[in-house]
Coordinates of C-alpha atoms in Angstrom, one line a residue:
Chain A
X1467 CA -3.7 18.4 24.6
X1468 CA 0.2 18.0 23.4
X1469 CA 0.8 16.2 19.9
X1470 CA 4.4 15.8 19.6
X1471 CA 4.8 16.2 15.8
X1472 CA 8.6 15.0 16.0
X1473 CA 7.5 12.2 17.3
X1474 CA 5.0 11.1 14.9
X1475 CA 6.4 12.4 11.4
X1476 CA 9.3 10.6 13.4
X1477 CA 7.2 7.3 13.6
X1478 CA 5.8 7.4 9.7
X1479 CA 9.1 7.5 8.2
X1480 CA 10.9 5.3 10.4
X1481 CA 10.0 2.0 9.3
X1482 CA 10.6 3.3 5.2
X1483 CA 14.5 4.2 5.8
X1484 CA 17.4 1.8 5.5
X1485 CA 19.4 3.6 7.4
X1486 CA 18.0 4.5 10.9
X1487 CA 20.4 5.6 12.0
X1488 CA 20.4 8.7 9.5
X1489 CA 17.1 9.6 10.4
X1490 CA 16.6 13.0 12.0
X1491 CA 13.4 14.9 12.8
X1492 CA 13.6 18.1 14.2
X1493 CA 11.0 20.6 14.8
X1494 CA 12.1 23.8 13.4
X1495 CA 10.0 26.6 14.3
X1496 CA 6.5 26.9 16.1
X1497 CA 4.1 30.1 16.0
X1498 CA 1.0 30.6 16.9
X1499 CA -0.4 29.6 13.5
X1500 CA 2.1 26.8 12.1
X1501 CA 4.7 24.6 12.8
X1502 CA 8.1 23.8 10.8
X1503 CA 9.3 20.0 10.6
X1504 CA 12.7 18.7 9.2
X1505 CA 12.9 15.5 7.6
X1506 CA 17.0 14.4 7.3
X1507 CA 17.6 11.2 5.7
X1508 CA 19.9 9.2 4.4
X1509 CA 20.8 9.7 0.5
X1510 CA 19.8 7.0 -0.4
X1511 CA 16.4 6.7 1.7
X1512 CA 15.4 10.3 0.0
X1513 CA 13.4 8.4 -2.7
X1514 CA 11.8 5.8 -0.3
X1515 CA 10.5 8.6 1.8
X1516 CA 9.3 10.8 -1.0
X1517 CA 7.7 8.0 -3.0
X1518 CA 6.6 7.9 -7.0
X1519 CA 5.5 11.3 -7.8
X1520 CA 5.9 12.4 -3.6
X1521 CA 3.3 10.3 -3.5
X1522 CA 4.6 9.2 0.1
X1523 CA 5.9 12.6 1.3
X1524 CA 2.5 13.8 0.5
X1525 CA 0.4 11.2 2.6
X1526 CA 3.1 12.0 5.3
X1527 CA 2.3 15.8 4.9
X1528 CA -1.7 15.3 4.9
X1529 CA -1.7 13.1 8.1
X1530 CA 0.7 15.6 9.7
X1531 CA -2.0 18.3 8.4
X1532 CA -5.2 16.7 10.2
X1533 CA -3.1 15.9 13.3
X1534 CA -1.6 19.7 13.4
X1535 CA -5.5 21.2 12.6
X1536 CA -6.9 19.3 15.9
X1537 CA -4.7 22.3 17.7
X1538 CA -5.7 24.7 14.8
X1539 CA -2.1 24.9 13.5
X1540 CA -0.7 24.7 10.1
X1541 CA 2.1 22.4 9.6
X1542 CA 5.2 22.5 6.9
X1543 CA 7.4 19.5 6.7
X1544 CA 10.5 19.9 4.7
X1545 CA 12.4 16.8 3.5
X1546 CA 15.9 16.5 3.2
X1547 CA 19.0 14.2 2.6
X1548 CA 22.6 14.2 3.7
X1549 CA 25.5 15.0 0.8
Chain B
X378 CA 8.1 -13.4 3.3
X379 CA 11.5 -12.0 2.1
X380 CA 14.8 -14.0 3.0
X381 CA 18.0 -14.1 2.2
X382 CA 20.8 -16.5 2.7
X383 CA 24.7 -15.4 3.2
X384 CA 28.2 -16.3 5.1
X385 CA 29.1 -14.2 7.5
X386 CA 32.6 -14.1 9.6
X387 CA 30.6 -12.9 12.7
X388 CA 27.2 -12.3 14.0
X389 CA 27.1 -8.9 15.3
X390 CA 25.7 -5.6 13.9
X391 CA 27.9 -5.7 10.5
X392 CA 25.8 -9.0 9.5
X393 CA 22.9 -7.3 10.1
X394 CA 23.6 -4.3 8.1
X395 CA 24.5 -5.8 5.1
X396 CA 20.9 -8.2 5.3
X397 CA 19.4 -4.6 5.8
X398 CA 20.5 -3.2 2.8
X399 CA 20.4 -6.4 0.5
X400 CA 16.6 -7.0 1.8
X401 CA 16.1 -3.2 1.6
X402 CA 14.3 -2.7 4.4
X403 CA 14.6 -1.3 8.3
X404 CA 17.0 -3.8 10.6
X405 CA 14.8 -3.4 13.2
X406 CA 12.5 -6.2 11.6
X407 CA 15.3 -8.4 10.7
X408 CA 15.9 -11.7 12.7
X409 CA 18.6 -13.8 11.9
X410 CA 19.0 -17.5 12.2
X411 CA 22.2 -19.3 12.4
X412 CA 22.1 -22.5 9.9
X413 CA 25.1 -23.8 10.0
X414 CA 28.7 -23.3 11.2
X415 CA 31.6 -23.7 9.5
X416 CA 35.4 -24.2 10.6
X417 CA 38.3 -24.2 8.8
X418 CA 41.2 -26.6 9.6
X419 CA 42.7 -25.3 12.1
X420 CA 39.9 -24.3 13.6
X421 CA 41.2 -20.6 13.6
X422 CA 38.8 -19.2 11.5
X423 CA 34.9 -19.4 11.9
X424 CA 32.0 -18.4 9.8
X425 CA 28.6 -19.3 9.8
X426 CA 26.1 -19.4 7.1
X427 CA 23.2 -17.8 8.2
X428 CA 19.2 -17.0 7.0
X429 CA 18.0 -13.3 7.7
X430 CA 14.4 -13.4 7.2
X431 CA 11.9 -10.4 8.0
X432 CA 9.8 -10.9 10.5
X433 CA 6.5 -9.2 9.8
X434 CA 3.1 -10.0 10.1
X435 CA 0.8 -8.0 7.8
X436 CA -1.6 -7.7 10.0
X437 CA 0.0 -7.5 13.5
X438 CA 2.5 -5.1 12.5
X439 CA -0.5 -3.3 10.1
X440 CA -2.7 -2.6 13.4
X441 CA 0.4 -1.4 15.1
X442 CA 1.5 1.1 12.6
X443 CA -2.3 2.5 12.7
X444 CA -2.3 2.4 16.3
X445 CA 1.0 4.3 17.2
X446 CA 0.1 6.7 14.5
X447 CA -3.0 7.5 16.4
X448 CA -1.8 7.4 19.4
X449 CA 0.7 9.7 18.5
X450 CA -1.7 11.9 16.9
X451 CA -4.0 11.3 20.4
X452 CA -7.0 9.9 19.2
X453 CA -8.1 6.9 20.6
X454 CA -9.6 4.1 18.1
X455 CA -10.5 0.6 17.7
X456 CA -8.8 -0.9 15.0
X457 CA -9.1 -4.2 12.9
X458 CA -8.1 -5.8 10.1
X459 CA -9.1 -9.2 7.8
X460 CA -7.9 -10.6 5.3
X461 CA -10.2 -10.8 1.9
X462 CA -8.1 -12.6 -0.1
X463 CA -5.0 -13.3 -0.8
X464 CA -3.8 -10.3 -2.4
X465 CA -6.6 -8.3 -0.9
X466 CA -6.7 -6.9 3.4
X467 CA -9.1 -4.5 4.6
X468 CA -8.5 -2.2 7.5
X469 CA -11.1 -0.5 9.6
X470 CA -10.6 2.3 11.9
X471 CA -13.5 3.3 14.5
X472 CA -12.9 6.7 16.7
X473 CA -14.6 9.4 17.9
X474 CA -12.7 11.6 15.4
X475 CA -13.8 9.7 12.4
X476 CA -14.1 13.1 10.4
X477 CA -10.4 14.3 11.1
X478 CA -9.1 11.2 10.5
X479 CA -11.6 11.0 6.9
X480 CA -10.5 14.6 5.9
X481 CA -12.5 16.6 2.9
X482 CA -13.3 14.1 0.2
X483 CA -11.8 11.4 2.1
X484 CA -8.4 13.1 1.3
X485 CA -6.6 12.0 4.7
X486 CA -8.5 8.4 4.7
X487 CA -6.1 8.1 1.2
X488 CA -3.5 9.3 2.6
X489 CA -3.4 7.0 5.6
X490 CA -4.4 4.4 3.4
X491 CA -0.9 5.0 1.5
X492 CA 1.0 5.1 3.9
X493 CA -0.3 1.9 5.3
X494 CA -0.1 0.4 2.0
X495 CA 3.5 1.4 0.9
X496 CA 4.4 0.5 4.4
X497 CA 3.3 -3.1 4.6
X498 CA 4.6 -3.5 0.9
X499 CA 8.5 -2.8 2.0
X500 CA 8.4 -5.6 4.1
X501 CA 6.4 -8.2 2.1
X502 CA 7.7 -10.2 -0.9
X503 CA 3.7 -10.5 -2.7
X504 CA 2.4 -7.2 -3.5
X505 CA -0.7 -6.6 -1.4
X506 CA -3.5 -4.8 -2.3
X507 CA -4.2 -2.6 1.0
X508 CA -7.8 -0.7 2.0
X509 CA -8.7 0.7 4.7
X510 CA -12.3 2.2 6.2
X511 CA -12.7 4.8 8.5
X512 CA -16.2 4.7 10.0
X513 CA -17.8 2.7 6.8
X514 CA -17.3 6.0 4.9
X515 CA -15.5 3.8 1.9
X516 CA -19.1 1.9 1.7
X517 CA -21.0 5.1 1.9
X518 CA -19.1 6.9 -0.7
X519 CA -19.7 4.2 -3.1
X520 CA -23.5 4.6 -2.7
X521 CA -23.3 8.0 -3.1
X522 CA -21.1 7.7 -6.4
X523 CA -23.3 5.0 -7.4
X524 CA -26.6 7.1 -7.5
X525 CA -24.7 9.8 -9.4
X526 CA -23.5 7.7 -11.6
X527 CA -27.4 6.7 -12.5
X528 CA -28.4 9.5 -12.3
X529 CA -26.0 11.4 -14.5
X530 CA -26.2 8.8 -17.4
X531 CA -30.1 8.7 -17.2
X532 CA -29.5 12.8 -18.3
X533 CA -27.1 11.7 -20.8
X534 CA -29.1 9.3 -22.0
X535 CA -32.3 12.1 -22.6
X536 CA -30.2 15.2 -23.4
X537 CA -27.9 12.6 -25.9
X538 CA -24.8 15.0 -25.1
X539 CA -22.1 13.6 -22.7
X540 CA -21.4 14.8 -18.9
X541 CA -18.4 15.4 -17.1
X542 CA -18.4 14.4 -13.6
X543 CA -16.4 16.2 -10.7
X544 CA -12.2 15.3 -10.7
X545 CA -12.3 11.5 -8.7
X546 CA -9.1 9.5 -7.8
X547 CA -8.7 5.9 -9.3
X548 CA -11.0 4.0 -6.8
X549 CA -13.6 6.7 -7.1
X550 CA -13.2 6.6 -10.9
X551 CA -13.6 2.8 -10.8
X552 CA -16.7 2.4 -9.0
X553 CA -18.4 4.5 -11.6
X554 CA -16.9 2.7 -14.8
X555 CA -18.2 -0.6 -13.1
X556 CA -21.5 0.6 -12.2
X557 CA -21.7 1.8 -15.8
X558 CA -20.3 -1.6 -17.4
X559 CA -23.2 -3.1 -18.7
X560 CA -25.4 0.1 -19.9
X561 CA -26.0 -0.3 -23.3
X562 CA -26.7 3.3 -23.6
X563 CA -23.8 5.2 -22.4
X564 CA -20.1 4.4 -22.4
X565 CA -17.4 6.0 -19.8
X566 CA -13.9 7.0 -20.0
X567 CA -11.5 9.1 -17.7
X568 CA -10.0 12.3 -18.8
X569 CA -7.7 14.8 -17.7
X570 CA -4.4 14.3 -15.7
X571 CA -4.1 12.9 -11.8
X572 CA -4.8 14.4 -9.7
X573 CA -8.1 16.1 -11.8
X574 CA -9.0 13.3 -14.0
X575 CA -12.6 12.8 -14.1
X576 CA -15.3 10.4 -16.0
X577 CA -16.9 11.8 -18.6
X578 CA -19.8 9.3 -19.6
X579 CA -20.9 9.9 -23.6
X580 CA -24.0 8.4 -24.9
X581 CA -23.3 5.5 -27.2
X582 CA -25.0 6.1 -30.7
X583 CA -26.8 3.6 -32.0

């Protein structure tokens, strides 16, 4: 069984961002135990996609979490914006 | 549903960016509608006023979040929504990984649940109130809270000193304070700060 993780951390936050075309999601490492997802987004998405108090980034991060323990893997997702 | 009017010199991708960022929300939902087309005199210079209205359906465009977020997490579900009322849409969700998806305490369920709600919320004008089931463990959990919220103020009632209960998020919270609404005996109120508040329920002195 494959779960592309890009794909759906890629799929959460796209519909949230005003600029799409900002959007980057880039797996950044992947061990045996845990996996490493980038979140880049526009400057002025950043807030969208973290929400009031990371309320958003944190439902993000606990979907990603139940998705990633289906393999048995732990999963980090890092958020970002541009300068 | 959101809309916007504005004059635009041409309809191509600029137009669209600009009712992007003035609706705040994802071009990919945005239609626009031509309503009228203007010339000047010489007829050298067009511009047409146009209507950009998103085009979402709360709960087309609600099952299909839930369903590519499934399917991208490869679990296969049956998924459905209705309308309550009209601030109010419940979601359901039926797999064969109902506990994954629920999580411990129902910690994923909220966190879908979010994501869903905040979601459909960007693209709405009317602020929705958004729930969604997982395997009628939303209905469950209520029971259960609402035995231990009986049971707990019966004790307080015969020991006369108050009870804490676990640390319960705002719908959890809520179900007890409105089981508990029309005791004469006790009183509740929540304590602490998210995310560990909990209900402590005091008896009420006569």
């Amino acid at each position: 069984m494959a779960i592309d993780f890009e794909k759906l951390v890629f799929d959460l936050v796209m519909p949230l961002v005003i600029h799409p075309e900002d959007l980057l999601v880039k797996k950044f490492s992947e061990d045996e135990q845990s996996i490493t997802i980038q979140i880049l987004v526009n400057k002025e998405d950043l807030g969208r996609v973290i929400g009031k108090g990371g309320r958003i980034a944190n439902a993000i991060r606990t979907i990603s979490y139940a998705a990633a323990s289906r393999i048995g893997k732990r999963i980090k997702i890092d958020i970002d914006s541009f300068e | 549903m959101k809309r916007i009017q504005f004059e635009t010199k041409a309809l191509n991708d600029q137009a669209l960016t600009y009712a992007a960022s003035e609706l705040r929300v994802n071009k990919e939902f945005i239609e626009i509608n031509v309503l009228e087309e203007k010339k000047s005199l010489l007829g050298l210079n067009k511009s047409y006023v146009v209507e950009a209205v998103v085009d979402f359906d709360i709960i087309n465009d609600g099952i299909e979040y839930l369903k590519s977020m499934l399917k991208n997490m490869d679990i296969e579900a049956v998924i459905e929504a209705k309308r309550i009322d009209d601030r109010h849409l419940l979601f359901s969700i039926e797999s064969k990984e109902n506990p994954i998806l629920i999580g411990k305490n129902g910690k994923t369920l909220d966190a879908i649940q979010t994501a869903l709600k905040n979601y459909i919320n960007l693209y709405i004008e009317d602020y929705h109130v958004i729930l969604l089931d997982i395997g009628g463990y939303r209905e469950q959990r209520k029971k259960q809270l609402e035995i231990l919220a009986t049971k707990t103020a019966m004790d307080v009632i015969k020991s006369k000193t108050p009870s804490k209960l676990t640390r319960m998020n705002s719908y959890e919270r809520r179900i007890i304070h409105t089981k508990l609404s029309d005791w004469r005996d006790v009183s509740t109120k929540s304590e602490g700060d998210e995310p560990n508040r909990y209900v402590v329920i005091t008896p009420r002195l006569k």
